[in-house]
Short mmCIF file of C-alpha atoms and ligand atoms in Angstrom, two decimals:
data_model
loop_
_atom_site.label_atom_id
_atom_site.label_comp_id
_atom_site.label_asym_id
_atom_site.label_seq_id
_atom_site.Cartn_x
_atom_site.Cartn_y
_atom_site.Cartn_z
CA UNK A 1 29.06 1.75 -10.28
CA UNK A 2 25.36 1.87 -9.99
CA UNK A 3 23.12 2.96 -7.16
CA UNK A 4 20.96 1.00 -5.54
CA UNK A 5 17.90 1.37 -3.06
CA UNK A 6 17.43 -1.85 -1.06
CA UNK A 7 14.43 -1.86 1.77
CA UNK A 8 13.89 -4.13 3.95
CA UNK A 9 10.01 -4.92 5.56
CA UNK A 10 9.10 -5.99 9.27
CA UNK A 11 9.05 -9.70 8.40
CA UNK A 12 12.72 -9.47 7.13
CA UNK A 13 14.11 -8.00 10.27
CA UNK A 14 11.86 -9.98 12.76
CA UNK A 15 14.44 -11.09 15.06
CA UNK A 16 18.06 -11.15 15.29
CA UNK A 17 19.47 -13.86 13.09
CA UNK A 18 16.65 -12.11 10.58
CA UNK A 19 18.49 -8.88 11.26
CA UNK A 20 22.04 -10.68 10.18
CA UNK A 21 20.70 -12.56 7.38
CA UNK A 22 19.82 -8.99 5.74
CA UNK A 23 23.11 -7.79 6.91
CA UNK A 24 24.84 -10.18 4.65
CA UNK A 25 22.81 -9.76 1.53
CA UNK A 26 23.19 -5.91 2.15
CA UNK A 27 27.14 -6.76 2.10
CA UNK A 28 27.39 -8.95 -0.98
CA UNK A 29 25.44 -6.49 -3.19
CA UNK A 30 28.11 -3.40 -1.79
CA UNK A 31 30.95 -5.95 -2.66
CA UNK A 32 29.50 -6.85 -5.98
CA UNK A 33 30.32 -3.62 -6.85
CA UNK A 34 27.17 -1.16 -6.52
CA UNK A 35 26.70 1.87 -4.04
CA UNK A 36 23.66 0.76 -1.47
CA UNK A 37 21.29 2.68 0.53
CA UNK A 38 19.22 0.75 2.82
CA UNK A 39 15.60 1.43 4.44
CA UNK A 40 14.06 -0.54 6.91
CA UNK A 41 11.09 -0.98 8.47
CA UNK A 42 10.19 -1.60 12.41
CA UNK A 43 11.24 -5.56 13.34
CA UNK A 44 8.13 -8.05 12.97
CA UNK A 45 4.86 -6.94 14.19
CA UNK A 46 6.84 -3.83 16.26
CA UNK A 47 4.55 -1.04 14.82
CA UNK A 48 1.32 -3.04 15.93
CA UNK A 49 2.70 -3.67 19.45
CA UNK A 50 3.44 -0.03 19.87
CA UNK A 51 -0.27 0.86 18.49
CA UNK A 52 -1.44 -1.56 21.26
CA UNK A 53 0.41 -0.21 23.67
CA UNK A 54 -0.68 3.28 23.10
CA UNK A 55 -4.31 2.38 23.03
CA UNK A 56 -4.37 0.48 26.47
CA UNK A 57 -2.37 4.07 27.53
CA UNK A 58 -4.95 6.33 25.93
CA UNK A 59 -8.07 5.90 23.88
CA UNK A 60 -7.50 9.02 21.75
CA UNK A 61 -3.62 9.69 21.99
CA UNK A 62 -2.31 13.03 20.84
CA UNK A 63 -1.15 12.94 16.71
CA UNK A 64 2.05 14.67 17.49
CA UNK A 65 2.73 11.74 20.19
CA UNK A 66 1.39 8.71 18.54
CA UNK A 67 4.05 9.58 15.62
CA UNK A 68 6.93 10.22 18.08
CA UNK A 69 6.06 6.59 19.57
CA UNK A 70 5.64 4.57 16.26
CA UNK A 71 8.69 6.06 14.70
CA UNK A 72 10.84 4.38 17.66
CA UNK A 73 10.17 1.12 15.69
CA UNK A 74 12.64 1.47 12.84
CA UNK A 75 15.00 3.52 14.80
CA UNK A 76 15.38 0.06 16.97
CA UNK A 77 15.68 -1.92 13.20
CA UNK A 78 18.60 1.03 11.84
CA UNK A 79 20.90 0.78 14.46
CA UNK A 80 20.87 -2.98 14.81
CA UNK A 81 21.00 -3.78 10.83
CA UNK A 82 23.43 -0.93 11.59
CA UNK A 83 25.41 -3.26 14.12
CA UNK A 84 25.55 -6.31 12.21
CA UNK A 85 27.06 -4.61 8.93
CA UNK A 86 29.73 -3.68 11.51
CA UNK A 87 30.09 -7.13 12.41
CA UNK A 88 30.66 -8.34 8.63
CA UNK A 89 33.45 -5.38 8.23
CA UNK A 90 31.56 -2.64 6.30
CA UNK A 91 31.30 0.72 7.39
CA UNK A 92 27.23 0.27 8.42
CA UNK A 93 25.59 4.40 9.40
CA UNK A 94 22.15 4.54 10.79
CA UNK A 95 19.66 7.60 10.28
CA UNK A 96 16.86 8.70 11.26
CA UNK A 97 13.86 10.03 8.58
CA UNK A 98 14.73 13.66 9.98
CA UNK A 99 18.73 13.35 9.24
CA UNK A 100 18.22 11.84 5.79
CA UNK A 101 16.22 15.03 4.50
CA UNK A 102 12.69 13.24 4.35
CA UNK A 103 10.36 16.67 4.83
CA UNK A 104 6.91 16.14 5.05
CA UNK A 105 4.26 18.10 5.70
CA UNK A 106 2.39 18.28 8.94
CA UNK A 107 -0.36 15.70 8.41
CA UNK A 108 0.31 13.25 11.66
CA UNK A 109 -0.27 9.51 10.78
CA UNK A 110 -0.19 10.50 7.05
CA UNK A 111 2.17 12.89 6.37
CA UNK A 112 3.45 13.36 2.43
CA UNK A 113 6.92 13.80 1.25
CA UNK A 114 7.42 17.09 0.04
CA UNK A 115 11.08 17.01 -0.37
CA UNK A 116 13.95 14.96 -0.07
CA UNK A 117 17.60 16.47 0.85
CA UNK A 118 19.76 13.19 1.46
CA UNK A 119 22.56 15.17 1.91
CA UNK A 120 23.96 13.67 5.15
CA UNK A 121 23.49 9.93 2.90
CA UNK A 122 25.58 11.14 0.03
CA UNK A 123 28.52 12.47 2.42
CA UNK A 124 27.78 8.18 3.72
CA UNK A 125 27.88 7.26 0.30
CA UNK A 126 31.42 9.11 -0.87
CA UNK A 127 32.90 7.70 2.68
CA UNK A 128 32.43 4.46 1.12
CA UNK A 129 29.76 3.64 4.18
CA UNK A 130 26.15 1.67 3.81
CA UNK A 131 23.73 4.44 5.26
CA UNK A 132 20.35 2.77 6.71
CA UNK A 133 17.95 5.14 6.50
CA UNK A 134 14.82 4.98 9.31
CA UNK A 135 11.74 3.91 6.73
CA UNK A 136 7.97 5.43 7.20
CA UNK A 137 9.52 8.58 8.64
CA UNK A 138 10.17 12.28 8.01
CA UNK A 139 9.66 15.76 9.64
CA UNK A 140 7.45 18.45 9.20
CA UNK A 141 8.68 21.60 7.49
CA UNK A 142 6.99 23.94 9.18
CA UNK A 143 6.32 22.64 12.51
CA UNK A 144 9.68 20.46 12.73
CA UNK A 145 7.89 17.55 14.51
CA UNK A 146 8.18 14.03 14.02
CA UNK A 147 5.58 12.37 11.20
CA UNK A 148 4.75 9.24 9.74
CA UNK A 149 3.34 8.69 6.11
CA UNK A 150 0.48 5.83 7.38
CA UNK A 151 0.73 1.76 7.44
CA UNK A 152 2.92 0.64 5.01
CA UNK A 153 4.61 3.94 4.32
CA UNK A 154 8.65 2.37 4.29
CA UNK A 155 8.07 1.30 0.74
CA UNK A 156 7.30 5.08 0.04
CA UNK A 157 10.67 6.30 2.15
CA UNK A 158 12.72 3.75 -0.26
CA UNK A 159 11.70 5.18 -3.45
CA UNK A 160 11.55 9.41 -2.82
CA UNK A 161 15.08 8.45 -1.42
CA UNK A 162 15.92 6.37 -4.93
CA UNK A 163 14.65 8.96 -6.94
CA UNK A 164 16.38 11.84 -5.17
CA UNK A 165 19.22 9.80 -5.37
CA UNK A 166 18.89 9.19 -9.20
CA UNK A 167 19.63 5.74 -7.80
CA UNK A 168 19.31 3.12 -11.06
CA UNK A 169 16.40 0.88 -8.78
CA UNK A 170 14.36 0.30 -5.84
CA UNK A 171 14.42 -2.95 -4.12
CA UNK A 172 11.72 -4.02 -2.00
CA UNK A 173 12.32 -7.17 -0.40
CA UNK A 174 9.24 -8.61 1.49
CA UNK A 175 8.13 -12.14 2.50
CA UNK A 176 6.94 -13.41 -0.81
CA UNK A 177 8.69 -14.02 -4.26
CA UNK A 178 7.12 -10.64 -5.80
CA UNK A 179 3.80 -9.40 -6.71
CA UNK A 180 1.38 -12.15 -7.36
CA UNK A 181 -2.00 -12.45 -8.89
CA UNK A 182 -3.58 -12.60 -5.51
CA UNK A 183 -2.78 -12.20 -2.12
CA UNK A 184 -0.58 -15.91 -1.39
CA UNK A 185 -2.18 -16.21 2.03
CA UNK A 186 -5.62 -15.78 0.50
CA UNK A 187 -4.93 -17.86 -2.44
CA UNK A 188 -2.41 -20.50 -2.38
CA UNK A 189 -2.79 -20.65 -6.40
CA UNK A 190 -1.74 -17.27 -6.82
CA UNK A 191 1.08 -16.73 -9.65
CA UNK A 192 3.73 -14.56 -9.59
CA UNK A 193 4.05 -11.27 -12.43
CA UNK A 194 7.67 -11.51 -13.44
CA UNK A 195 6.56 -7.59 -14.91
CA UNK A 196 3.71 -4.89 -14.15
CA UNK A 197 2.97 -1.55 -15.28
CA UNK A 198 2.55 1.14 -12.50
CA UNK A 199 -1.03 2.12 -13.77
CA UNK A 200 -2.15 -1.81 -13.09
CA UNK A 201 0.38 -1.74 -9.79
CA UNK A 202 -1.48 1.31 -8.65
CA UNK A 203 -4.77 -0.03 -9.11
CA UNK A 204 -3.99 -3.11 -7.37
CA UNK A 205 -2.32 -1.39 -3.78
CA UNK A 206 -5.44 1.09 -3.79
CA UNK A 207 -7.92 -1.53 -3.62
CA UNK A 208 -6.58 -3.41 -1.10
CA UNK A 209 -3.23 -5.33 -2.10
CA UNK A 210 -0.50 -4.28 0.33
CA UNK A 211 2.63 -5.49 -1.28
CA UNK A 212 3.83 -1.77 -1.89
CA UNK A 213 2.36 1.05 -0.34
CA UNK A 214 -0.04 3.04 -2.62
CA UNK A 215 2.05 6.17 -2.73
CA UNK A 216 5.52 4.83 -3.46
CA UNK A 217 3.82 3.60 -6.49
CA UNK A 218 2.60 7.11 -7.63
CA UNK A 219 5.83 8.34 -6.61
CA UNK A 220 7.94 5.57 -8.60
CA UNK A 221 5.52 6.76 -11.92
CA UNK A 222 6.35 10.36 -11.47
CA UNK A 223 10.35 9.58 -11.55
CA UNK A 224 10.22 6.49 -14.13
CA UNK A 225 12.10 4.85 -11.57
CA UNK A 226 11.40 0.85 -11.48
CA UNK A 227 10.86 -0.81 -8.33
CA UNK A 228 11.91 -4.59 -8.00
CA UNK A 229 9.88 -6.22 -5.64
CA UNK A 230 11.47 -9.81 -4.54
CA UNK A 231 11.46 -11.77 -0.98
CA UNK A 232 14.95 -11.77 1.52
CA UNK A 233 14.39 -15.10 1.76
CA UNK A 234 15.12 -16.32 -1.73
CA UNK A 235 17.24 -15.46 -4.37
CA UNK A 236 14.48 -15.92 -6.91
CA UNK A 237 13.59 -13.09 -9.79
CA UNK A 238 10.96 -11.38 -8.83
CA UNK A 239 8.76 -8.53 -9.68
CA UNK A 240 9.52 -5.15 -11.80
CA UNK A 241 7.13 -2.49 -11.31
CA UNK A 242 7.70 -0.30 -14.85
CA UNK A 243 6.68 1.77 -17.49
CA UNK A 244 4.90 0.14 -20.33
CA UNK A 245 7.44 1.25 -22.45
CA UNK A 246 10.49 -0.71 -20.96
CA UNK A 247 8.47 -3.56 -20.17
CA UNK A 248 7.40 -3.65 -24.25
CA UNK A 249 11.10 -3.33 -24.20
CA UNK A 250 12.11 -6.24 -22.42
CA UNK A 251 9.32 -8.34 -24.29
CA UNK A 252 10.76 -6.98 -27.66
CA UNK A 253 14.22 -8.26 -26.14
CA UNK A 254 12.43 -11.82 -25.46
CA UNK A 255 13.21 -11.20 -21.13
CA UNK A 256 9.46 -11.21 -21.20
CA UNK A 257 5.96 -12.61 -22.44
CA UNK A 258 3.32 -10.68 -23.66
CA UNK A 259 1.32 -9.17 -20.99
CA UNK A 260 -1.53 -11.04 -19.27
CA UNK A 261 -5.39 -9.42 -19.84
CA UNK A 262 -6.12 -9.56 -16.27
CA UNK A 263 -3.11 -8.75 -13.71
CA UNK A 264 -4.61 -9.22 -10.29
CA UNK A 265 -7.25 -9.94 -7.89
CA UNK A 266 -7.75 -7.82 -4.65
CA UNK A 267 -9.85 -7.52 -1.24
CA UNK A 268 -9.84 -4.55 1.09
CA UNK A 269 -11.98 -4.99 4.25
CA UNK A 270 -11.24 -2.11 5.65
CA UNK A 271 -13.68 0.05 4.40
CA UNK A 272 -17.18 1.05 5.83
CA UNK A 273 -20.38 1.79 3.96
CA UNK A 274 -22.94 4.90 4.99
CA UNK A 275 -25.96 5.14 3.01
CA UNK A 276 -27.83 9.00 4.06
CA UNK A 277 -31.16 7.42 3.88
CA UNK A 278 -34.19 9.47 2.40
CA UNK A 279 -32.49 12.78 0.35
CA UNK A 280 -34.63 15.25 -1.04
CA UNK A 281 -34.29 14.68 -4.98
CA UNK A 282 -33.32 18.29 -5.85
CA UNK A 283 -30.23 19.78 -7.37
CA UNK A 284 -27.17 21.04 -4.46
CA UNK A 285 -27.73 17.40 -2.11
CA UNK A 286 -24.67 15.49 -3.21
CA UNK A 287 -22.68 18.47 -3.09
CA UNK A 288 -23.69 19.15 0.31
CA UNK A 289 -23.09 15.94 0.87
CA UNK A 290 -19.73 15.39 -0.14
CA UNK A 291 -19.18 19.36 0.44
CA UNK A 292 -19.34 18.54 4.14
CA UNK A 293 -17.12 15.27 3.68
CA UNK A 294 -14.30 17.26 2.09
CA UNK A 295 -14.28 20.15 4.79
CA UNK A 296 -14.16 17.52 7.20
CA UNK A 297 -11.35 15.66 5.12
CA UNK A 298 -12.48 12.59 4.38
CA UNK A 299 -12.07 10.18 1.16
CA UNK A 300 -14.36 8.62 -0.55
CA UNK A 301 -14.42 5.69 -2.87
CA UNK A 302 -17.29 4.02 -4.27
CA UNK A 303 -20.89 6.15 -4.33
CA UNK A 304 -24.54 5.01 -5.58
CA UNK A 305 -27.01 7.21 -5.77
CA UNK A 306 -30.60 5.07 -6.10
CA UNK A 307 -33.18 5.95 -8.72
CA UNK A 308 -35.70 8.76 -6.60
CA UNK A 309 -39.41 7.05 -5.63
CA UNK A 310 -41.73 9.25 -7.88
CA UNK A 311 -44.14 9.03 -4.52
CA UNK A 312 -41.86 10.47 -2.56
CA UNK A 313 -39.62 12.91 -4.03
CA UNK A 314 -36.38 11.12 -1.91
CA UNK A 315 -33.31 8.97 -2.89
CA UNK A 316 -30.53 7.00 -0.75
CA UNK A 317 -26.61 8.19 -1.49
CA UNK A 318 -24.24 5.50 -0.39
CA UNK A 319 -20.91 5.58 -0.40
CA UNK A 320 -17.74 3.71 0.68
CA UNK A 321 -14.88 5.52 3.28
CA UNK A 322 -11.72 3.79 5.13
CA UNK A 323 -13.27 2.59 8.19
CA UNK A 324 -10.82 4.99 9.85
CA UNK A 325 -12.75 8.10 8.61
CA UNK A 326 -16.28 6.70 9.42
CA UNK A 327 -16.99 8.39 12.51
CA UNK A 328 -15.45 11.58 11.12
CA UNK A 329 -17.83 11.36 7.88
CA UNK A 330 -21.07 10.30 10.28
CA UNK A 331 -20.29 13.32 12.20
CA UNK A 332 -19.99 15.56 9.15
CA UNK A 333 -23.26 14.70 7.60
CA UNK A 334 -25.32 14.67 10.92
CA UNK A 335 -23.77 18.19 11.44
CA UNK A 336 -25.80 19.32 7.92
CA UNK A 337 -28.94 17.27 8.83
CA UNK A 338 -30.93 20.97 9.24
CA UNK A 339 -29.48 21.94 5.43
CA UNK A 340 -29.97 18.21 3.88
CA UNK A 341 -33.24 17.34 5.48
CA UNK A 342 -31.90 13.51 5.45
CA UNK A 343 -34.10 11.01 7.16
CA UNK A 344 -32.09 8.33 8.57
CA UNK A 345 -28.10 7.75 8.61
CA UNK A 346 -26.90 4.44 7.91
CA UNK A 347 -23.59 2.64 8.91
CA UNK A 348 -22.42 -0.76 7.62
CA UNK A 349 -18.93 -2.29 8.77
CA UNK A 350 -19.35 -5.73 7.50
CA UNK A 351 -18.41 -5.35 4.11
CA UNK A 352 -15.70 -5.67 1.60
CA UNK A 353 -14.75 -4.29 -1.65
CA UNK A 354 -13.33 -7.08 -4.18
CA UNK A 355 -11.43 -5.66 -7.23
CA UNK A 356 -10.12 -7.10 -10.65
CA UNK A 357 -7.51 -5.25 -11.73
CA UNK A 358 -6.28 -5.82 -15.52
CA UNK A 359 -5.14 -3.12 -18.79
CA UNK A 360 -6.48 -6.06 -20.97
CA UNK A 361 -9.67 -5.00 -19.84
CA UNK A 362 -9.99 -2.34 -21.77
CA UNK A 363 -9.59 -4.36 -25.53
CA UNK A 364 -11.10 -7.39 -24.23
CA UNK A 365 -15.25 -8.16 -24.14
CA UNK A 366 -16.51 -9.55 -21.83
CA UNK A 367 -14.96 -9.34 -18.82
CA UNK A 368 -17.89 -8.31 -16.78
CA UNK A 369 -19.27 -11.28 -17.52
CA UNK A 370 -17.18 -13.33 -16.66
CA UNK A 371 -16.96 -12.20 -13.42
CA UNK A 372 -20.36 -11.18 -12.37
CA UNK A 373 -21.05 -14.93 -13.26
CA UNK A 374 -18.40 -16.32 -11.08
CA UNK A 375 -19.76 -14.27 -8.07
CA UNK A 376 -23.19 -15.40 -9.17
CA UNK A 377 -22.50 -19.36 -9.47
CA UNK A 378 -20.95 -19.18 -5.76
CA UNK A 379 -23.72 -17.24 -4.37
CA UNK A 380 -22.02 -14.41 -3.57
CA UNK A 381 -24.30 -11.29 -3.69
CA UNK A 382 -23.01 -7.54 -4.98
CA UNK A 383 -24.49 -4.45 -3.23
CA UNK A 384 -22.51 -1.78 -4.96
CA UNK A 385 -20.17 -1.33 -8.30
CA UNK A 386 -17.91 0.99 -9.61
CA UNK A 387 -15.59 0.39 -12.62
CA UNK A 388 -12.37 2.41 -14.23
CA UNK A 389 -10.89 1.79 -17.48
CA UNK A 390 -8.93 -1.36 -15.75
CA UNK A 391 -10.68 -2.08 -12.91
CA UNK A 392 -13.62 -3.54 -11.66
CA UNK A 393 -15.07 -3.05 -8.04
CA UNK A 394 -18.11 -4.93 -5.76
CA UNK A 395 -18.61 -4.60 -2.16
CA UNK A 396 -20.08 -7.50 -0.88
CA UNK A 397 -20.52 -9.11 2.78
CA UNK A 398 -17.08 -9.12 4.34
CA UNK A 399 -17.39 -12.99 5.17
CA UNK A 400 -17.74 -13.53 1.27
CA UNK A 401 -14.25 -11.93 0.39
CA UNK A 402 -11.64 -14.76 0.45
CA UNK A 403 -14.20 -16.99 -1.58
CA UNK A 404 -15.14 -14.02 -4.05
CA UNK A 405 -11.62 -13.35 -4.56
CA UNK A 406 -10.62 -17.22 -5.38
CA UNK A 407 -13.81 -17.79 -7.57
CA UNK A 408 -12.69 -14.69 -9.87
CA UNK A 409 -8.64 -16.19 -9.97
CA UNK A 410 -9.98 -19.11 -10.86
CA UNK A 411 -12.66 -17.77 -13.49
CA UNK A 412 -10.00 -15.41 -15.43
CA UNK A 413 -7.44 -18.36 -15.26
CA UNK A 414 -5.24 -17.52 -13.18
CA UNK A 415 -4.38 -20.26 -10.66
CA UNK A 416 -1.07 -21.48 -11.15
CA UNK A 417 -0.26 -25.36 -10.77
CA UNK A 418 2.58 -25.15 -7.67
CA UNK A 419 1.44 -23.32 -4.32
CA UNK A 420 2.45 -19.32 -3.65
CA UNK A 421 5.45 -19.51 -0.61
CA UNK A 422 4.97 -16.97 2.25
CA UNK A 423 8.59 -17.21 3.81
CA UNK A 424 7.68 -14.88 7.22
CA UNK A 425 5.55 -12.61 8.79
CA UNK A 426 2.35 -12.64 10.51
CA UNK A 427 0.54 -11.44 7.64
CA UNK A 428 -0.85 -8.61 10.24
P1 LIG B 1 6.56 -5.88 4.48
O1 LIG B 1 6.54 -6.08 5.96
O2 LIG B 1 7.73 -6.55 3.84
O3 LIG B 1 6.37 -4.47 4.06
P2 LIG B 1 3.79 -6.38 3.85
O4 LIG B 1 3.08 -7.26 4.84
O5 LIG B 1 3.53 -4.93 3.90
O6 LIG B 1 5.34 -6.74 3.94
O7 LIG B 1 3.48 -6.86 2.36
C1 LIG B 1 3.70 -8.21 1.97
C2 LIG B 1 2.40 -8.99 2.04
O8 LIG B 1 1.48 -8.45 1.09
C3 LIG B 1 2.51 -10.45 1.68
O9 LIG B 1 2.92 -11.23 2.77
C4 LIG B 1 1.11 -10.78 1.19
O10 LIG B 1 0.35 -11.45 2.19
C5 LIG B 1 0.47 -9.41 0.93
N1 LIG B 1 -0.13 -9.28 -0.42
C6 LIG B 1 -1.38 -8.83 -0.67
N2 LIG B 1 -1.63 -8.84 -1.98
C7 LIG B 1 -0.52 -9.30 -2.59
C8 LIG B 1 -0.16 -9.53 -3.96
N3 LIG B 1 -1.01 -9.28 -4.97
N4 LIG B 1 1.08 -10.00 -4.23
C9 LIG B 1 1.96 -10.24 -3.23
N5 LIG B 1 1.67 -10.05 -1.91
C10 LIG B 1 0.45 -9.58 -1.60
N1 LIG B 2 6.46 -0.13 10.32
C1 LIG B 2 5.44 0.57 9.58
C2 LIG B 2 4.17 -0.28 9.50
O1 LIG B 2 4.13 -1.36 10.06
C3 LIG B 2 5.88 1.01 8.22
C4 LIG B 2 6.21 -0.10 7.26
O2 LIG B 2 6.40 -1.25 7.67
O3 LIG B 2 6.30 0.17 6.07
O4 LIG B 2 3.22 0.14 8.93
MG1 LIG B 3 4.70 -3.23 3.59
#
């Protein structure tokens, strides 16, 4: 009998007859035979509505609170997927994060899994019940509050609890077939992956594609452990998230084609740029610089550092941050302006970063050129760049992003003839 981890997002759980069409599929997969373990998330656009609703309350609510609030979201989802498994004659048990052994530490709003005891799901499990677990939750081992692990974080609940379950996959079921080339409601062209490695998967969800969360990817890597990604709407293939190894496999077995040189096209607009304007060009800056950023805790992605004017003995540092952590890193670097000597801080929120994501890239030339012409011939201009072994990053103007992203699917060949479904959701 296998094991399997089945999670279910917002869109698939937006109302009531959403809540019962899950219900059933949950059924039929226990009564083909296989032990299940659901995770859902919050119904529809819940999680927003409760963000709303704390900001009209509070313009700066507590951490600790703001946690206690958005977790409320899937504990309505459990107990009513919980309800309807009832109603179809299976023994349905709901949980919270907290009962189902998700620890975390004490980070509010993006707390990490540090361990997993399910013990309270395999005592479900050997009753013969379908325990739902409460997805994007845990609590704190030391301060045994409430967390969250950030936007997106269910996917991330589904597979620690798969792994510590040894459970043979993770199902993700979302409102399109799988992963696709593109973002569908960007680019109706987009084509679906039948298979993807982690590395490129990983790549892809940190610049920008939301499909799976960025950590349940890193976390799937670490335990081998493949994650299916397929919509509750269809019955149709969809997407394994693997090693290279057993994808080679399945190609070797003819279940799959060779693997495409470029995987995916991304766009994140949700990232600010701050240029410190006017550096003294001496050994010790940038690590002041980003000294200061760390203390204070905040990431950074792209940096540029701009050839020093021989006249003037100064450079510009720019660099890229979640717009969430903007004020925080403004505030950090104005607090060294006596150590740095800076002249001027910069802020820019109108931008976006627009990645190519593709392990082809690194045994095929030419790639850059290809797509630094295809921004060029529509006129879209690049202010920064920043490459790994199978990626490419610009930031551009954030009104260039949807048509930057399309010109590069179409320039590596990757529109598809039909049009991408998106079955639900408000794509918010
Ligand atoms: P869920 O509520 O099921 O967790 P999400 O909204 O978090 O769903 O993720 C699914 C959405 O991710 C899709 O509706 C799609 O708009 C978006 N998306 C972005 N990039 C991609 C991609 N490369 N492949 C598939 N979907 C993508
Ligand atoms: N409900 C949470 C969110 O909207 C977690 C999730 O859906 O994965 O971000
Ligand atoms: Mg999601």
């Amino acid at each position: 009998m296998a094991l399997i981890v089945q999670k279910f997002g917002g869109s698939s759980v937006a109302d009531a007859e959403s809540v019962k069409r899950v219900a059933k599929r949950i059924v039929e997969t226990k009564r083909a035979g296989n032990e299940v373990v659901v995770v859902v998330s919050a119904m529809g656009d819940t999680t927003d509505e409760l963000l709303d609703l704390a900001e009209q309350v509070s313009p700066e609510p507590p951490s600790r609170e703001l946690d206690m609030l958005l977790t409320a979201g899937e504990r309505i989802s459990m107990a009513v997927l919980a309800m309807a498994i009832a109603d179809l004659g299976e023994d349905g048990r709901s949980y919270t994060g907290s009962q189902a052994g998700l620890i975390t530490d004490s980070a509010h709003g993006a707390a990490r899994i540090i361990d997993v005891t399910p013990g309270r799901i395999q005592e479900a499990l050997a009753e013969g019940a379908i325990p739902i677990v409460a997805g994007f939750q845990g609590v704190a081992q030391d301060t045994k509050d409430v967390t969250t692990l950030g936007r997106g974080g269910s996917d991330t609940t589904a597979v620690a609890l798969a792994a510590a379950l040894k459970a043979s996959v993770c199902e993700i079921f979302t409102d399109v077939d799988g992963v696709f080339s593109a973002d569908p409601r960007v680019v109706p062209a987009a084509r679906q992956v039948p298979y993807i490695t982690y590395e490129e998967m990983l790549e892809l969800a940190a610049v920008g594609a939301k499909v799976l969360h960025l950590r349940c990817v890193e976390y799937a890597r670490r335990f081998d452990l493949p994650i299916h990604v397929r919509s509750s709407f269809s019955h149709r293939e969809g997407t394994l998230v693997m090693s290279p190894a057993a994808i080679a496999a399945a190609i070797a077995e003819g279940k799959a084609m060779e693997q495409p040189i470029i995987s995916g096209v991304a766009a994140d607009v949700n990232d600010a740029k701050i240029t410190v304007v006017g550096v003294p060009d001496k050994p010790g800056q940038a690590a002041a610089i980003f000294g200061a950023l760390a203390d204070a805790g905040v990431n950074i992605d792209m940096i540029v550092q701009n050839v020093s004017a021989a006249s003037t003995g100064r450079t510009d540092v720019t660099f890229t941050t979640p717009s969430g952590s903007a004020k925080k890193a403004l505030s950090a670097i104005d607090a060294k302006r006596a150590d740095i000597a800076f002249e001027d801080l910069i802020i820019d929120e109108e931008i976006a970063k627009v990645s190519l994501v593709g392990a082809g890239m690194r045994s095929h030339p030419g790639v850059s050129a290809t797509f630094f012409a295809a921004l060029a011939d529509n006129g879209i201009n690049v202010e920064m760049i920043s490459t790994s072994e199978i990626r490419i990053s610009v930031v551009t103007r954030v009104d260039d992003a949807k048509k930057a992203v399309k010109a590069l699917h179409t320039a590596f060949g990757l529109d598809a003839d039909g049009e991408a479904v998106v079955y639900g959701g408000t794509g918010r």
